[in-house]
Amino acid sequence: MRRNQAPFPKTRFRRARRSASMRALVRENRVSVEDLIWPVFVREGHGIEEPVTSMPGVHRFSVNCLVKAAKEAHLLGIPAICIFPYTDPSLKTEACEIAWDPDNIANRAIAEIKAAVPDLAVMTDIALDPYNANGHDGIVRDGEIMNDETVEALVKMALAQARAGADILGPSDMMDGRIGAIRDALEAEGFGNVAIMSYAAKFASAFYGPFRDAVGASGALKGDKKTYQIDPANRREALRCVERDLTDGADMVMVKPGLPYLDLCREVKDAFGAPTFAYQVSGEYAMVEAAAANGWIDGDRVMMESLMSFRRAGCDGVLTYFAPRVARLLNG
Ligand code: PBG
């Protein structure tokens, strides 16, 4: 023992780790069901719950089955669901006009869920890809994604969703100027209370693969989305996109994908303080499921640990396909 050095560690962190009770007392963050948004897929038909191969445990529901699932989600304490349509390939066109049809499958699902479970918040997706013959989020002309023309289409789509009763609109398309245009149109049409969660920091990611299968867009997609989604290398650009969308009228912002972009979750929350969400996307879900199915990881524990990381990184909430499973686990 050297002189002038205490013969024991003054700070024993292990004192507060000794028991479950002590650990609970000093726990800094918690995952709660109230912070989760459940993304769901809807398709035509009746009584259908069709498994999505690349996302074990996830289904495409017909509207009546989705209403049932929405009721269950509400009973489990999940505050919101987010609806993504699977459209029949025969309905896809280059003009994407089904996207703003008041009777399209997504709008019918919104209306029926709001009628059956009014207290469950319904979020939408605004982008043309489920309706586009070439799988892109925007209108394509001579191989180019047309920004301003697409924004006009997105505004029509947003208004149709607001009329169907949506609580939160989710523009996921990454065209420039869409948040301002949608916000103006909502105000002008008497939908000043409809919220916008902007997919503000959305990266051109390989983690969306299973989702594109789920909505039937992977076969259709020609090329990639790098001319509109953010380069995964760019952090400052992502922050500028978030700032722009908040200025243009977004109420909440999203970082997407989630785990590989946790640095941006923290930075966005610290820089702007606005309600910040992460989207734990389809590829993140599929990786956990695949490893768990092989017995290589404990699926439930990895699920909870990944969700905790979003809270630790400053997120107010998370969009996750795990939502009902988390609720069942936490509700006991
Ligand atoms: C499309 C959209 C995508 C996701 C949500 N909306 C895919 C894409 O941009 O190609 C991804 C969600 C997920 O992977 O879970 N506008």
CSV table of C-alpha atoms and ligand atoms in Angstrom, one decimal:
chain,number,residue,atom,x,y,z
A,1,MET,CA,0.0,0.0,0.0
A,2,ARG,CA,1.4,3.4,-1.0
A,3,ARG,CA,1.2,6.2,1.5
A,4,ASN,CA,-1.5,8.9,1.2
A,5,GLN,CA,-3.8,6.6,-0.7
A,6,ALA,CA,-7.0,5.3,0.8
A,7,PRO,CA,-6.9,1.6,1.4
A,8,PHE,CA,-10.3,1.2,-0.1
A,9,PRO,CA,-12.3,2.7,-3.1
A,10,LYS,CA,-14.3,5.7,-1.8
A,11,THR,CA,-16.8,5.4,-4.6
A,12,ARG,CA,-18.1,1.9,-4.8
A,13,PHE,CA,-20.7,2.0,-7.7
A,14,ARG,CA,-21.5,-1.5,-6.8
A,15,ARG,CA,-23.3,-0.4,-3.6
A,16,ALA,CA,-26.2,0.8,-5.7
A,17,ARG,CA,-26.1,-2.3,-7.9
A,18,ARG,CA,-26.5,-4.8,-5.1
A,19,SER,CA,-30.2,-5.7,-5.4
A,20,ALA,CA,-33.1,-5.2,-7.7
A,21,SER,CA,-34.5,-2.6,-5.3
A,22,MET,CA,-31.3,-0.6,-5.2
A,23,ARG,CA,-31.0,-0.7,-9.0
A,24,ALA,CA,-34.6,0.4,-9.4
A,25,LEU,CA,-34.0,3.4,-7.2
A,26,VAL,CA,-31.0,4.7,-9.2
A,27,ARG,CA,-32.3,3.8,-12.6
A,28,GLU,CA,-32.1,6.9,-14.9
A,29,ASN,CA,-34.4,5.9,-17.8
A,30,ARG,CA,-37.4,3.7,-18.2
A,31,VAL,CA,-39.1,2.1,-21.2
A,32,SER,CA,-42.8,2.5,-21.0
A,33,VAL,CA,-45.6,1.4,-23.2
A,34,GLU,CA,-46.9,5.0,-23.3
A,35,ASP,CA,-43.9,6.0,-25.5
A,36,LEU,CA,-44.5,3.5,-28.2
A,37,ILE,CA,-46.0,3.8,-31.7
A,38,TRP,CA,-46.9,0.5,-33.4
A,39,PRO,CA,-46.4,0.4,-37.2
A,40,VAL,CA,-48.9,-1.9,-38.9
A,41,PHE,CA,-49.6,-3.1,-42.4
A,42,VAL,CA,-53.1,-3.1,-44.0
A,43,ARG,CA,-54.3,-4.8,-47.1
A,44,GLU,CA,-57.5,-5.6,-49.0
A,45,GLY,CA,-59.8,-8.5,-48.1
A,46,HIS,CA,-61.6,-9.7,-45.0
A,47,GLY,CA,-60.5,-11.9,-42.1
A,48,ILE,CA,-56.9,-11.8,-43.3
A,49,GLU,CA,-53.8,-11.9,-41.2
A,50,GLU,CA,-51.0,-12.6,-43.6
A,51,PRO,CA,-47.5,-13.2,-42.2
A,52,VAL,CA,-44.7,-11.0,-43.6
A,53,THR,CA,-41.9,-13.5,-44.3
A,54,SER,CA,-38.9,-11.2,-43.6
A,55,MET,CA,-40.5,-10.0,-40.4
A,56,PRO,CA,-41.5,-12.9,-38.2
A,57,GLY,CA,-44.5,-12.1,-35.9
A,58,VAL,CA,-45.6,-9.2,-38.2
A,59,HIS,CA,-48.7,-9.4,-40.4
A,60,ARG,CA,-50.6,-7.6,-43.1
A,61,PHE,CA,-54.1,-7.2,-41.8
A,62,SER,CA,-57.4,-6.7,-43.7
A,63,VAL,CA,-59.2,-3.7,-42.3
A,64,ASN,CA,-61.5,-5.7,-40.0
A,65,CYS,CA,-58.6,-7.6,-38.5
A,66,LEU,CA,-56.6,-4.4,-38.1
A,67,VAL,CA,-59.5,-2.8,-36.2
A,68,LYS,CA,-59.4,-5.8,-33.9
A,69,ALA,CA,-55.7,-5.5,-33.4
A,70,ALA,CA,-56.1,-1.7,-32.8
A,71,LYS,CA,-58.6,-2.4,-30.0
A,72,GLU,CA,-56.2,-4.8,-28.4
A,73,ALA,CA,-53.3,-2.3,-28.8
A,74,HIS,CA,-55.4,0.3,-27.0
A,75,LEU,CA,-56.2,-2.1,-24.2
A,76,LEU,CA,-52.5,-2.8,-23.8
A,77,GLY,CA,-51.9,0.9,-23.3
A,78,ILE,CA,-50.2,1.6,-26.6
A,79,PRO,CA,-51.1,5.2,-27.4
A,80,ALA,CA,-50.7,5.2,-31.2
A,81,ILE,CA,-50.5,3.1,-34.3
A,82,CYS,CA,-49.0,4.0,-37.7
A,83,ILE,CA,-50.7,2.6,-40.8
A,84,PHE,CA,-48.8,1.5,-43.9
A,85,PRO,CA,-50.7,0.1,-46.9
A,86,TYR,CA,-49.9,-2.9,-49.0
A,87,THR,CA,-51.4,-2.1,-52.4
A,88,ASP,CA,-52.1,-4.6,-55.0
A,89,PRO,CA,-49.6,-4.3,-57.9
A,90,SER,CA,-52.5,-3.8,-60.3
A,91,LEU,CA,-53.4,-0.5,-58.6
A,92,LYS,CA,-49.9,1.0,-59.0
A,93,THR,CA,-49.4,3.7,-61.6
A,94,GLU,CA,-46.8,6.3,-62.6
A,95,ALA,CA,-49.2,9.1,-61.5
A,96,CYS,CA,-49.9,7.4,-58.1
A,97,GLU,CA,-53.4,8.8,-58.0
A,98,ILE,CA,-54.6,6.1,-55.6
A,99,ALA,CA,-52.4,7.8,-53.0
A,100,TRP,CA,-55.0,10.6,-52.4
A,101,ASP,CA,-58.2,8.5,-53.1
A,102,PRO,CA,-60.4,9.0,-50.1
A,103,ASP,CA,-61.4,5.3,-50.3
A,104,ASN,CA,-57.9,3.8,-50.6
A,105,ILE,CA,-57.1,1.1,-48.2
A,106,ALA,CA,-55.1,3.3,-45.8
A,107,ASN,CA,-57.8,5.9,-45.6
A,108,ARG,CA,-60.5,3.3,-45.0
A,109,ALA,CA,-58.4,1.8,-42.2
A,110,ILE,CA,-57.9,5.3,-40.6
A,111,ALA,CA,-61.7,6.0,-40.6
A,112,GLU,CA,-62.6,2.5,-39.3
A,113,ILE,CA,-60.1,2.6,-36.5
A,114,LYS,CA,-61.1,6.1,-35.4
A,115,ALA,CA,-64.7,5.0,-35.4
A,116,ALA,CA,-64.0,1.8,-33.3
A,117,VAL,CA,-61.2,3.1,-31.0
A,118,PRO,CA,-61.5,6.9,-31.0
A,119,ASP,CA,-58.9,7.3,-28.2
A,120,LEU,CA,-56.2,5.5,-30.1
A,121,ALA,CA,-54.0,8.0,-32.0
A,122,VAL,CA,-53.7,7.2,-35.6
A,123,MET,CA,-50.6,8.1,-37.5
A,124,THR,CA,-50.2,7.9,-41.3
A,125,ASP,CA,-47.5,7.6,-43.9
A,126,ILE,CA,-47.2,10.2,-46.6
A,127,ALA,CA,-45.1,9.0,-49.5
A,128,LEU,CA,-46.0,7.7,-52.9
A,129,ASP,CA,-44.1,4.4,-52.8
A,130,PRO,CA,-46.9,2.0,-52.0
A,131,TYR,CA,-48.9,3.4,-55.0
A,132,ASN,CA,-46.0,4.0,-57.4
A,133,ALA,CA,-45.4,1.7,-60.4
A,134,ASN,CA,-41.7,2.3,-60.0
A,135,GLY,CA,-41.5,2.0,-56.2
A,136,HIS,CA,-40.2,5.5,-55.5
A,137,ASP,CA,-41.5,7.9,-52.9
A,138,GLY,CA,-41.9,10.6,-55.6
A,139,ILE,CA,-43.2,11.0,-59.1
A,140,VAL,CA,-40.6,9.9,-61.7
A,141,ARG,CA,-40.2,11.6,-65.0
A,142,ASP,CA,-37.4,10.5,-67.4
A,143,GLY,CA,-35.6,8.8,-64.5
A,144,GLU,CA,-35.7,11.9,-62.3
A,145,ILE,CA,-37.7,12.2,-59.0
A,146,MET,CA,-39.7,15.4,-59.5
A,147,ASN,CA,-39.6,17.4,-56.2
A,148,ASP,CA,-42.3,20.1,-56.6
A,149,GLU,CA,-44.7,18.0,-58.5
A,150,THR,CA,-44.4,15.3,-55.8
A,151,VAL,CA,-45.1,17.9,-53.1
A,152,GLU,CA,-48.4,18.8,-54.7
A,153,ALA,CA,-49.4,15.1,-54.7
A,154,LEU,CA,-48.3,14.7,-51.1
A,155,VAL,CA,-50.5,17.7,-50.1
A,156,LYS,CA,-53.5,16.0,-51.6
A,157,MET,CA,-52.6,12.8,-49.8
A,158,ALA,CA,-52.2,14.6,-46.5
A,159,LEU,CA,-55.6,16.2,-46.9
A,160,ALA,CA,-57.3,12.9,-47.7
A,161,GLN,CA,-55.8,11.4,-44.5
A,162,ALA,CA,-56.8,14.4,-42.4
A,163,ARG,CA,-60.4,14.1,-43.7
A,164,ALA,CA,-60.3,10.3,-42.9
A,165,GLY,CA,-59.6,11.3,-39.3
A,166,ALA,CA,-55.8,10.9,-38.8
A,167,ASP,CA,-54.3,12.5,-35.7
A,168,ILE,CA,-50.7,12.6,-36.8
A,169,LEU,CA,-49.4,12.8,-40.4
A,170,GLY,CA,-46.1,11.2,-41.1
A,171,PRO,CA,-44.4,12.5,-44.3
A,172,SER,CA,-41.7,9.9,-45.0
A,173,ASP,CA,-40.9,11.0,-48.6
A,174,MET,CA,-37.9,13.4,-48.0
A,175,MET,CA,-39.0,15.8,-50.8
A,176,ASP,CA,-37.9,19.4,-50.0
A,177,GLY,CA,-40.7,21.8,-48.9
A,178,ARG,CA,-43.3,19.2,-48.1
A,179,ILE,CA,-43.8,20.1,-44.4
A,180,GLY,CA,-44.5,23.8,-45.2
A,181,ALA,CA,-46.8,22.9,-48.0
A,182,ILE,CA,-48.7,20.3,-46.0
A,183,ARG,CA,-49.0,22.6,-43.0
A,184,ASP,CA,-50.3,25.5,-45.1
A,185,ALA,CA,-52.9,23.2,-46.7
A,186,LEU,CA,-54.0,21.8,-43.4
A,187,GLU,CA,-54.5,25.3,-41.9
A,188,ALA,CA,-56.4,26.5,-45.1
A,189,GLU,CA,-58.7,23.5,-45.0
A,190,GLY,CA,-59.6,23.7,-41.3
A,191,PHE,CA,-57.3,21.0,-40.1
A,192,GLY,CA,-55.2,23.2,-37.8
A,193,ASN,CA,-55.3,20.5,-35.1
A,194,VAL,CA,-53.8,17.7,-37.1
A,195,ALA,CA,-50.2,17.1,-36.0
A,196,ILE,CA,-47.2,16.4,-38.3
A,197,MET,CA,-44.4,14.1,-37.3
A,198,SER,CA,-41.7,14.7,-39.9
A,199,TYR,CA,-39.4,11.9,-41.0
A,200,ALA,CA,-36.8,14.7,-40.8
A,201,ALA,CA,-33.6,12.8,-40.4
A,202,LYS,CA,-34.3,9.9,-42.7
A,203,PHE,CA,-31.3,8.2,-44.2
A,204,ALA,CA,-30.8,6.2,-47.4
A,205,SER,CA,-30.6,3.0,-45.5
A,206,ALA,CA,-30.3,-0.7,-46.3
A,207,PHE,CA,-32.2,-1.4,-43.1
A,208,TYR,CA,-35.6,-0.8,-44.9
A,209,GLY,CA,-35.4,-4.0,-46.9
A,210,PRO,CA,-38.1,-6.1,-45.0
A,211,PHE,CA,-40.5,-3.1,-45.0
A,212,ARG,CA,-40.3,-2.9,-48.7
A,213,ASP,CA,-41.3,-6.6,-48.8
A,214,ALA,CA,-44.2,-5.9,-46.4
A,215,VAL,CA,-45.7,-3.1,-48.5
A,216,GLY,CA,-44.9,-4.9,-51.8
A,217,ALA,CA,-42.5,-2.2,-53.0
A,218,SER,CA,-39.2,-4.1,-53.3
A,219,GLY,CA,-40.1,-5.7,-56.6
A,220,ALA,CA,-41.2,-2.4,-58.1
A,221,LEU,CA,-38.3,-0.2,-56.9
A,222,LYS,CA,-36.0,0.8,-59.8
A,223,GLY,CA,-32.7,2.1,-58.5
A,224,ASP,CA,-32.3,3.5,-55.1
A,225,LYS,CA,-33.5,6.5,-53.0
A,226,LYS,CA,-30.2,8.3,-52.6
A,227,THR,CA,-31.3,11.4,-54.4
A,228,TYR,CA,-33.8,12.2,-51.7
A,229,GLN,CA,-32.9,10.3,-48.5
A,230,ILE,CA,-29.9,11.5,-46.5
A,231,ASP,CA,-26.4,10.1,-47.0
A,232,PRO,CA,-25.6,7.9,-43.9
A,233,ALA,CA,-22.3,9.8,-43.7
A,234,ASN,CA,-23.9,13.2,-43.0
A,235,ARG,CA,-24.6,14.4,-39.5
A,236,ARG,CA,-24.8,18.2,-40.0
A,237,GLU,CA,-27.1,17.8,-43.0
A,238,ALA,CA,-29.5,15.7,-40.9
A,239,LEU,CA,-29.5,18.4,-38.2
A,240,ARG,CA,-30.2,21.1,-40.8
A,241,CYS,CA,-33.1,19.0,-42.2
A,242,VAL,CA,-34.6,18.7,-38.7
A,243,GLU,CA,-34.3,22.5,-38.2
A,244,ARG,CA,-35.9,23.2,-41.5
A,245,ASP,CA,-38.9,20.9,-40.8
A,246,LEU,CA,-39.5,22.3,-37.4
A,247,THR,CA,-39.4,25.8,-38.8
A,248,ASP,CA,-41.8,24.7,-41.6
A,249,GLY,CA,-44.4,23.5,-39.1
A,250,ALA,CA,-43.6,20.0,-37.9
A,251,ASP,CA,-44.7,19.2,-34.3
A,252,MET,CA,-42.5,16.2,-33.8
A,253,VAL,CA,-39.4,14.9,-35.6
A,254,MET,CA,-38.1,11.5,-36.3
A,255,VAL,CA,-34.6,10.0,-36.7
A,256,LYS,CA,-34.7,6.9,-38.9
A,257,PRO,CA,-33.3,4.2,-38.8
A,258,GLY,CA,-32.9,4.0,-35.0
A,259,LEU,CA,-30.0,2.1,-33.5
A,260,PRO,CA,-27.3,2.9,-36.1
A,261,TYR,CA,-28.3,6.6,-35.8
A,262,LEU,CA,-28.5,7.0,-32.0
A,263,ASP,CA,-25.9,9.8,-32.1
A,264,LEU,CA,-28.4,11.9,-34.1
A,265,CYS,CA,-31.2,11.1,-31.6
A,266,ARG,CA,-29.1,12.7,-28.9
A,267,GLU,CA,-28.0,15.6,-31.0
A,268,VAL,CA,-31.5,16.4,-32.3
A,269,LYS,CA,-33.0,16.3,-28.8
A,270,ASP,CA,-30.2,18.5,-27.4
A,271,ALA,CA,-30.2,21.0,-30.2
A,272,PHE,CA,-34.0,21.6,-30.6
A,273,GLY,CA,-35.8,20.1,-27.6
A,274,ALA,CA,-38.7,19.2,-29.8
A,275,PRO,CA,-40.5,15.9,-29.3
A,276,THR,CA,-38.1,13.5,-30.9
A,277,PHE,CA,-38.8,9.9,-32.1
A,278,ALA,CA,-36.7,7.1,-33.4
A,279,TYR,CA,-38.0,4.6,-35.9
A,280,GLN,CA,-36.6,1.1,-35.0
A,281,VAL,CA,-37.0,0.0,-38.6
A,282,SER,CA,-37.9,-3.3,-40.2
A,283,GLY,CA,-34.3,-4.4,-40.7
A,284,GLU,CA,-33.5,-3.8,-37.0
A,285,TYR,CA,-36.5,-5.8,-36.1
A,286,ALA,CA,-35.6,-8.6,-38.5
A,287,MET,CA,-32.1,-8.9,-37.2
A,288,VAL,CA,-33.2,-9.3,-33.6
A,289,GLU,CA,-35.9,-11.9,-34.6
A,290,ALA,CA,-33.5,-13.9,-36.8
A,291,ALA,CA,-30.8,-14.1,-34.1
A,292,ALA,CA,-33.4,-15.0,-31.4
A,293,ALA,CA,-35.0,-17.6,-33.6
A,294,ASN,CA,-31.6,-19.3,-33.9
A,295,GLY,CA,-31.2,-19.2,-30.1
A,296,TRP,CA,-28.2,-16.9,-30.5
A,297,ILE,CA,-29.6,-14.1,-28.4
A,298,ASP,CA,-32.4,-13.7,-25.9
A,299,GLY,CA,-34.9,-11.9,-28.0
A,300,ASP,CA,-37.0,-10.2,-25.2
A,301,ARG,CA,-33.9,-8.9,-23.4
A,302,VAL,CA,-32.3,-7.6,-26.6
A,303,MET,CA,-35.7,-5.9,-27.5
A,304,MET,CA,-35.9,-4.1,-24.2
A,305,GLU,CA,-32.2,-3.1,-24.2
A,306,SER,CA,-32.5,-1.6,-27.7
A,307,LEU,CA,-35.6,0.3,-26.6
A,308,MET,CA,-33.8,1.6,-23.5
A,309,SER,CA,-31.0,2.9,-25.7
A,310,PHE,CA,-33.5,5.2,-27.4
A,311,ARG,CA,-34.6,6.6,-24.1
A,312,ARG,CA,-31.0,7.0,-23.0
A,313,ALA,CA,-30.3,8.9,-26.3
A,314,GLY,CA,-33.0,11.4,-25.5
A,315,CYS,CA,-35.9,10.1,-27.6
A,316,ASP,CA,-39.4,10.8,-26.3
A,317,GLY,CA,-40.8,7.8,-28.1
A,318,VAL,CA,-40.1,5.0,-30.6
A,319,LEU,CA,-41.9,3.5,-33.5
A,320,THR,CA,-41.4,-0.2,-33.1
A,321,TYR,CA,-42.9,-3.4,-34.5
A,322,PHE,CA,-42.2,-4.8,-31.0
A,323,ALA,CA,-44.8,-2.5,-29.4
A,324,PRO,CA,-47.4,-5.2,-28.5
A,325,ARG,CA,-44.8,-7.6,-27.3
A,326,VAL,CA,-43.2,-4.9,-25.1
A,327,ALA,CA,-46.7,-4.1,-23.7
A,328,ARG,CA,-47.4,-7.8,-22.9
A,329,LEU,CA,-44.0,-8.1,-21.2
A,330,LEU,CA,-44.3,-4.9,-19.1
A,331,ASN,CA,-48.0,-5.4,-18.3
A,332,GLY,CA,-47.0,-8.9,-17.0
B,1,PBG,C1,-41.5,4.7,-47.4
B,1,PBG,C2,-41.1,4.3,-46.0
B,1,PBG,C3,-40.1,3.4,-45.7
B,1,PBG,C4,-40.2,3.1,-44.4
B,1,PBG,C5,-41.3,3.8,-43.9
B,1,PBG,N1,-41.8,4.6,-44.9
B,1,PBG,C6,-39.1,2.7,-46.6
B,1,PBG,C7,-38.3,3.5,-47.6
B,1,PBG,O1,-38.1,4.7,-47.4
B,1,PBG,O2,-37.9,2.8,-48.5
B,1,PBG,C8,-39.3,2.1,-43.7
B,1,PBG,C9,-39.8,1.5,-42.4
B,1,PBG,C10,-39.1,0.3,-42.0
B,1,PBG,O3,-38.1,-0.2,-42.6
B,1,PBG,O4,-39.5,-0.3,-41.0
B,1,PBG,N2,-41.7,6.0,-47.6
